[in-house]
């Protein structure tokens, strides 16, 4: 027999879980966007500073050294930022899945048990 109170409670729990997951995911994307914005600002400022320094170079050797140092630091900064953003995306995916982990596991167990009951009956 269908228990409406139990169905209502389960439905409410599922909705709460979904809304919490969406909220956490939105916060994660906001954090990623803020990080990317900060990196872009810093990168732009570093580029402006580099060109100011480059325009004041007295010799070709000095300009070449400035350019080499800038490219090395820009590359290292980019790799560090890409790694950080990759970790943020990975953490976001893990946290988004975490709220659904228990219900999926429960459903999988129930489906496995139901399949085990149906399989011998079909044979």
Coordinates of N, CA and C in Angstrom, one line a residue:
X1 N 0.8 -1.2 0.0 CA 0.0 0.0 0.0 C 0.9 1.2 0.0
X2 N 0.4 2.3 -0.7 CA 1.2 3.5 -0.8 C 1.0 4.3 0.4
X3 N 2.1 4.7 1.0 CA 2.1 5.6 2.2 C 2.4 7.0 1.7
X4 N 1.4 7.9 1.8 CA 1.6 9.2 1.2 C 2.5 10.1 2.1
X5 N 2.5 9.9 3.4 CA 3.4 10.6 4.3 C 4.9 10.3 4.0
X6 N 5.1 9.0 3.8 CA 6.5 8.6 3.5 C 6.9 9.1 2.1
X7 N 6.0 9.0 1.1 CA 6.3 9.5 -0.2 C 6.6 11.0 -0.2
X8 N 5.8 11.7 0.6 CA 5.9 13.2 0.7 C 7.3 13.5 1.4
X9 N 7.7 12.8 2.4 CA 8.9 13.0 3.1 C 10.1 12.7 2.2
X10 N 10.0 11.6 1.4 CA 11.1 11.3 0.5 C 11.2 12.4 -0.6
X11 N 10.1 12.8 -1.1 CA 10.1 13.8 -2.1 C 10.7 15.1 -1.6
X12 N 10.4 15.5 -0.4 CA 10.9 16.7 0.2 C 12.4 16.6 0.4
X13 N 12.9 15.4 0.8 CA 14.3 15.2 1.0 C 15.1 15.3 -0.3
X14 N 14.5 14.7 -1.3 CA 15.1 14.7 -2.7 C 15.2 16.2 -3.2
X15 N 14.1 16.9 -3.0 CA 14.1 18.3 -3.4 C 15.2 19.1 -2.6
X16 N 15.3 18.9 -1.3 CA 16.3 19.6 -0.5 C 17.7 19.3 -1.0
X17 N 17.9 18.0 -1.2 CA 19.2 17.6 -1.7 C 19.6 18.2 -3.0
X18 N 18.6 18.3 -3.9 CA 18.8 18.8 -5.3 C 19.1 20.3 -5.1
X19 N 18.3 21.1 -4.4 CA 18.5 22.5 -4.2 C 19.9 22.8 -3.5
X20 N 20.3 22.0 -2.6 CA 21.6 22.2 -1.9 C 22.7 22.0 -2.9
X21 N 22.6 20.9 -3.7 CA 23.6 20.6 -4.7 C 23.7 21.7 -5.7
X22 N 22.6 22.2 -6.2 CA 22.6 23.4 -7.2 C 23.2 24.6 -6.6
X23 N 22.9 24.9 -5.3 CA 23.5 26.0 -4.6 C 25.0 25.9 -4.5
X24 N 25.5 24.7 -4.1 CA 26.9 24.5 -3.9 C 27.6 24.6 -5.3
X25 N 27.0 24.0 -6.3 CA 27.6 24.1 -7.6 C 27.7 25.5 -8.1
X26 N 26.6 26.3 -7.9 CA 26.7 27.7 -8.3 C 27.8 28.5 -7.6
X27 N 27.9 28.2 -6.3 CA 29.0 28.8 -5.5 C 30.4 28.4 -6.0
X28 N 30.5 27.2 -6.4 CA 31.8 26.7 -7.0 C 32.1 27.4 -8.3
X29 N 31.1 27.6 -9.2 CA 31.3 28.3 -10.4 C 31.7 29.7 -10.2
X30 N 31.1 30.3 -9.2 CA 31.4 31.7 -8.8 C 32.8 31.8 -8.4
X31 N 33.3 30.9 -7.6 CA 34.7 30.9 -7.1 C 35.6 30.8 -8.3
X32 N 35.3 29.9 -9.2 CA 36.1 29.7 -10.4 C 36.2 30.9 -11.2
X33 N 35.0 31.6 -11.4 CA 35.0 32.8 -12.2 C 35.8 33.9 -11.5
X34 N 35.7 34.0 -10.2 CA 36.4 35.0 -9.5 C 37.9 34.8 -9.6
X35 N 38.3 33.5 -9.5 CA 39.8 33.2 -9.6 C 40.3 33.5 -11.0
X36 N 39.5 33.2 -12.0 CA 39.9 33.5 -13.4 C 40.0 35.0 -13.7
X37 N 39.1 35.8 -13.1 CA 39.1 37.2 -13.2 C 40.3 37.8 -12.5
X38 N 40.6 37.3 -11.4 CA 41.8 37.8 -10.7 C 43.1 37.5 -11.4
X39 N 43.2 36.3 -12.0 CA 44.3 35.9 -12.8 C 44.4 36.8 -14.0
X40 N 43.3 37.1 -14.7 CA 43.3 37.9 -15.9 C 43.8 39.3 -15.5
X41 N 43.3 39.9 -14.4 CA 43.8 41.2 -14.0 C 45.3 41.3 -13.8
X42 N 45.7 40.3 -13.0 CA 47.2 40.2 -12.7 C 48.0 40.0 -13.9
X43 N 47.6 39.2 -14.8 CA 48.3 38.9 -16.1 C 48.4 40.2 -16.9
X44 N 47.3 40.9 -17.0 CA 47.2 42.2 -17.8 C 48.2 43.2 -17.2
X45 N 48.1 43.3 -15.8 CA 49.0 44.3 -15.2 C 50.5 43.9 -15.3
X46 N 50.8 42.6 -15.3 CA 52.2 42.2 -15.5 C 52.6 42.5 -16.9
X47 N 51.7 42.3 -17.9 CA 52.1 42.6 -19.3 C 52.3 44.1 -19.5
X48 N 51.5 44.9 -18.9 CA 51.7 46.4 -19.0 C 53.0 46.8 -18.3
X49 N 53.3 46.2 -17.2 CA 54.6 46.5 -16.5 C 55.8 46.1 -17.4
X50 N 55.6 44.9 -18.0 CA 56.7 44.4 -18.8 C 57.0 45.3 -20.0
X51 N 55.9 45.8 -20.7 CA 56.1 46.6 -21.8 C 56.7 48.0 -21.4
X52 N 56.4 48.4 -20.2 CA 57.0 49.7 -19.7 C 58.5 49.5 -19.5
X53 N 58.8 48.3 -18.9 CA 60.3 48.0 -18.7 C 61.0 47.8 -20.0
X54 N 60.3 47.2 -20.9 CA 60.9 46.9 -22.2 C 61.1 48.1 -23.0
X55 N 60.2 49.1 -22.9 CA 60.4 50.4 -23.6 C 61.6 51.2 -23.1
X56 N 62.0 50.9 -21.9 CA 63.1 51.6 -21.3 C 64.4 50.9 -21.4
X57 N 64.5 49.8 -22.1 CA 65.7 49.0 -22.3 C 66.7 49.8 -23.1
X58 N 68.0 49.8 -22.6 CA 69.0 50.5 -23.3 C 69.7 49.8 -24.4
X59 N 69.6 48.5 -24.4 CA 70.3 47.7 -25.4 C 69.5 46.5 -25.9
X60 N 69.9 45.9 -27.0 CA 69.2 44.8 -27.5 C 69.3 43.6 -26.5
X61 N 70.5 43.5 -25.9 CA 70.7 42.4 -25.0 C 69.8 42.5 -23.7
X62 N 69.6 43.8 -23.3 CA 68.8 44.0 -22.1 C 67.3 43.7 -22.4
X63 N 66.9 44.1 -23.6 CA 65.5 43.9 -24.1 C 65.3 42.4 -24.2
X64 N 66.3 41.6 -24.8 CA 66.2 40.2 -24.9 C 66.1 39.5 -23.5
X65 N 66.9 40.0 -22.6 CA 66.8 39.4 -21.2 C 65.5 39.7 -20.6
X66 N 65.0 40.9 -20.7 CA 63.7 41.2 -20.1 C 62.6 40.4 -20.7
X67 N 62.6 40.2 -22.0 CA 61.6 39.4 -22.7 C 61.7 37.9 -22.3
X68 N 62.9 37.4 -22.2 CA 63.1 36.0 -21.8 C 62.5 35.8 -20.3
X69 N 62.9 36.7 -19.4 CA 62.4 36.6 -18.1 C 60.9 36.7 -18.0
X70 N 60.3 37.6 -18.8 CA 58.9 37.8 -18.7 C 58.2 36.6 -19.3
X71 N 58.6 36.0 -20.4 CA 58.0 34.8 -20.9 C 58.1 33.6 -20.0
X72 N 59.2 33.5 -19.3 CA 59.4 32.4 -18.3 C 58.4 32.6 -17.2
X73 N 58.3 33.8 -16.6 CA 57.4 34.0 -15.5 C 56.0 33.9 -15.9
X74 N 55.6 34.4 -17.1 CA 54.3 34.3 -17.6 C 53.8 32.8 -17.8
X75 N 54.7 32.0 -18.3 CA 54.5 30.6 -18.5 C 54.3 29.9 -17.2
X76 N 55.2 30.1 -16.2 CA 55.0 29.5 -14.9 C 53.8 29.9 -14.2
X77 N 53.4 31.2 -14.3 CA 52.2 31.7 -13.8 C 50.9 31.0 -14.4
X78 N 51.0 30.9 -15.7 CA 49.9 30.2 -16.4 C 49.7 28.8 -16.0
X79 N 50.8 28.1 -15.9 CA 50.8 26.7 -15.5 C 50.2 26.5 -14.1
X80 N 50.7 27.4 -13.2 CA 50.2 27.3 -11.8 C 48.7 27.6 -11.8
X81 N 48.2 28.6 -12.5 CA 46.8 29.0 -12.5 C 46.0 27.9 -13.2
X82 N 46.5 27.3 -14.2 CA 45.7 26.2 -14.9 C 45.6 25.0 -13.9
X83 N 46.6 24.7 -13.2 CA 46.6 23.6 -12.2 C 45.6 23.9 -11.1
X84 N 45.6 25.2 -10.6 CA 44.7 25.6 -9.6 C 43.2 25.5 -10.1
X85 N 43.0 26.0 -11.3 CA 41.6 25.9 -11.8 C 41.2 24.5 -12.1
X86 N 42.1 23.6 -12.5 CA 41.8 22.2 -12.7 C 41.4 21.6 -11.4
X87 N 42.1 21.9 -10.3 CA 41.7 21.4 -9.0 C 40.4 21.9 -8.5
X88 N 40.1 23.2 -8.8 CA 38.8 23.7 -8.4 C 37.7 23.0 -9.2
X89 N 37.9 22.8 -10.5 CA 36.8 22.1 -11.2 C 36.7 20.6 -10.7
X90 N 37.8 20.0 -10.4 CA 37.7 18.6 -9.8 C 37.0 18.6 -8.5
X91 N 37.3 19.5 -7.6 CA 36.6 19.6 -6.3 C 35.1 19.9 -6.5
X92 N 34.8 20.7 -7.5 CA 33.4 21.1 -7.8 C 32.6 19.8 -8.2
X93 N 33.2 19.0 -9.1 CA 32.6 17.8 -9.6 C 32.4 16.8 -8.5
X94 N 33.4 16.7 -7.6 CA 33.3 15.8 -6.5 C 32.2 16.2 -5.5
X95 N 32.1 17.5 -5.2 CA 31.1 18.0 -4.3 C 29.7 17.9 -4.9
X96 N 29.6 18.1 -6.2 CA 28.3 17.9 -6.9 C 27.8 16.5 -6.9
X97 N 28.7 15.6 -7.0 CA 28.3 14.1 -7.0 C 28.0 13.6 -5.6
X98 N 28.7 14.2 -4.6 CA 28.6 13.7 -3.3 C 27.2 13.6 -2.7
X99 N 26.3 14.6 -3.0 CA 25.0 14.5 -2.5 C 24.1 13.5 -3.1
X100 N 24.5 13.0 -4.3 CA 23.8 11.9 -5.0 C 24.4 10.6 -4.8
X101 N 25.5 10.5 -4.1 CA 26.2 9.2 -4.0 C 25.4 8.2 -3.2
X102 N 24.9 8.6 -2.1 CA 24.1 7.6 -1.3 C 22.8 7.2 -2.0
X103 N 22.0 8.1 -2.5 CA 20.8 7.6 -3.2 C 21.1 6.7 -4.4
X104 N 22.2 7.0 -5.2 CA 22.6 6.1 -6.3 C 23.0 4.7 -5.8
X105 N 23.8 4.7 -4.7 CA 24.2 3.4 -4.2 C 23.0 2.6 -3.7
X106 N 22.1 3.3 -3.0 CA 20.9 2.6 -2.5 C 20.1 2.0 -3.7
X107 N 19.9 2.8 -4.7 CA 19.2 2.4 -5.9 C 19.9 1.2 -6.6
X108 N 21.2 1.3 -6.7 CA 22.0 0.2 -7.3 C 21.8 -1.1 -6.5
X109 N 21.8 -1.1 -5.2 CA 21.7 -2.3 -4.4 C 20.3 -2.8 -4.6
X110 N 19.3 -2.0 -4.6 CA 17.9 -2.5 -4.8 C 17.7 -3.1 -6.2
X111 N 18.3 -2.5 -7.2 CA 18.2 -3.0 -8.6 C 18.9 -4.3 -8.7
X112 N 20.0 -4.5 -8.0 CA 20.8 -5.7 -8.0 C 20.0 -6.8 -7.4
X113 N 19.4 -6.5 -6.2 CA 18.6 -7.5 -5.5 C 17.4 -7.9 -6.4
X114 N 16.7 -6.9 -7.0 CA 15.6 -7.2 -7.8 C 15.9 -8.1 -9.0
X115 N 17.1 -7.8 -9.6 CA 17.6 -8.6 -10.7 C 17.9 -10.0 -10.3
X116 N 18.4 -10.2 -9.1 CA 18.7 -11.5 -8.6 C 17.5 -12.3 -8.4
X117 N 16.4 -11.7 -7.9 CA 15.1 -12.4 -7.7 C 14.5 -12.7 -9.0
X118 N 14.6 -11.9 -10.0 CA 13.9 -12.1 -11.3 C 14.7 -13.2 -12.1
X119 N 16.0 -13.2 -12.0 CA 16.8 -14.1 -12.8 C 16.5 -15.6 -12.5
X120 N 16.5 -16.0 -11.3 CA 16.2 -17.4 -11.0 C 14.8 -17.8 -11.5
X121 N 13.8 -16.8 -11.3 CA 12.5 -17.1 -11.7 C 12.3 -17.3 -13.2
X122 N 13.2 -16.6 -14.0 CA 13.1 -16.7 -15.4 C 13.7 -18.0 -16.0
X123 N 14.6 -18.6 -15.2 CA 15.3 -19.8 -15.6 C 14.5 -21.0 -15.5

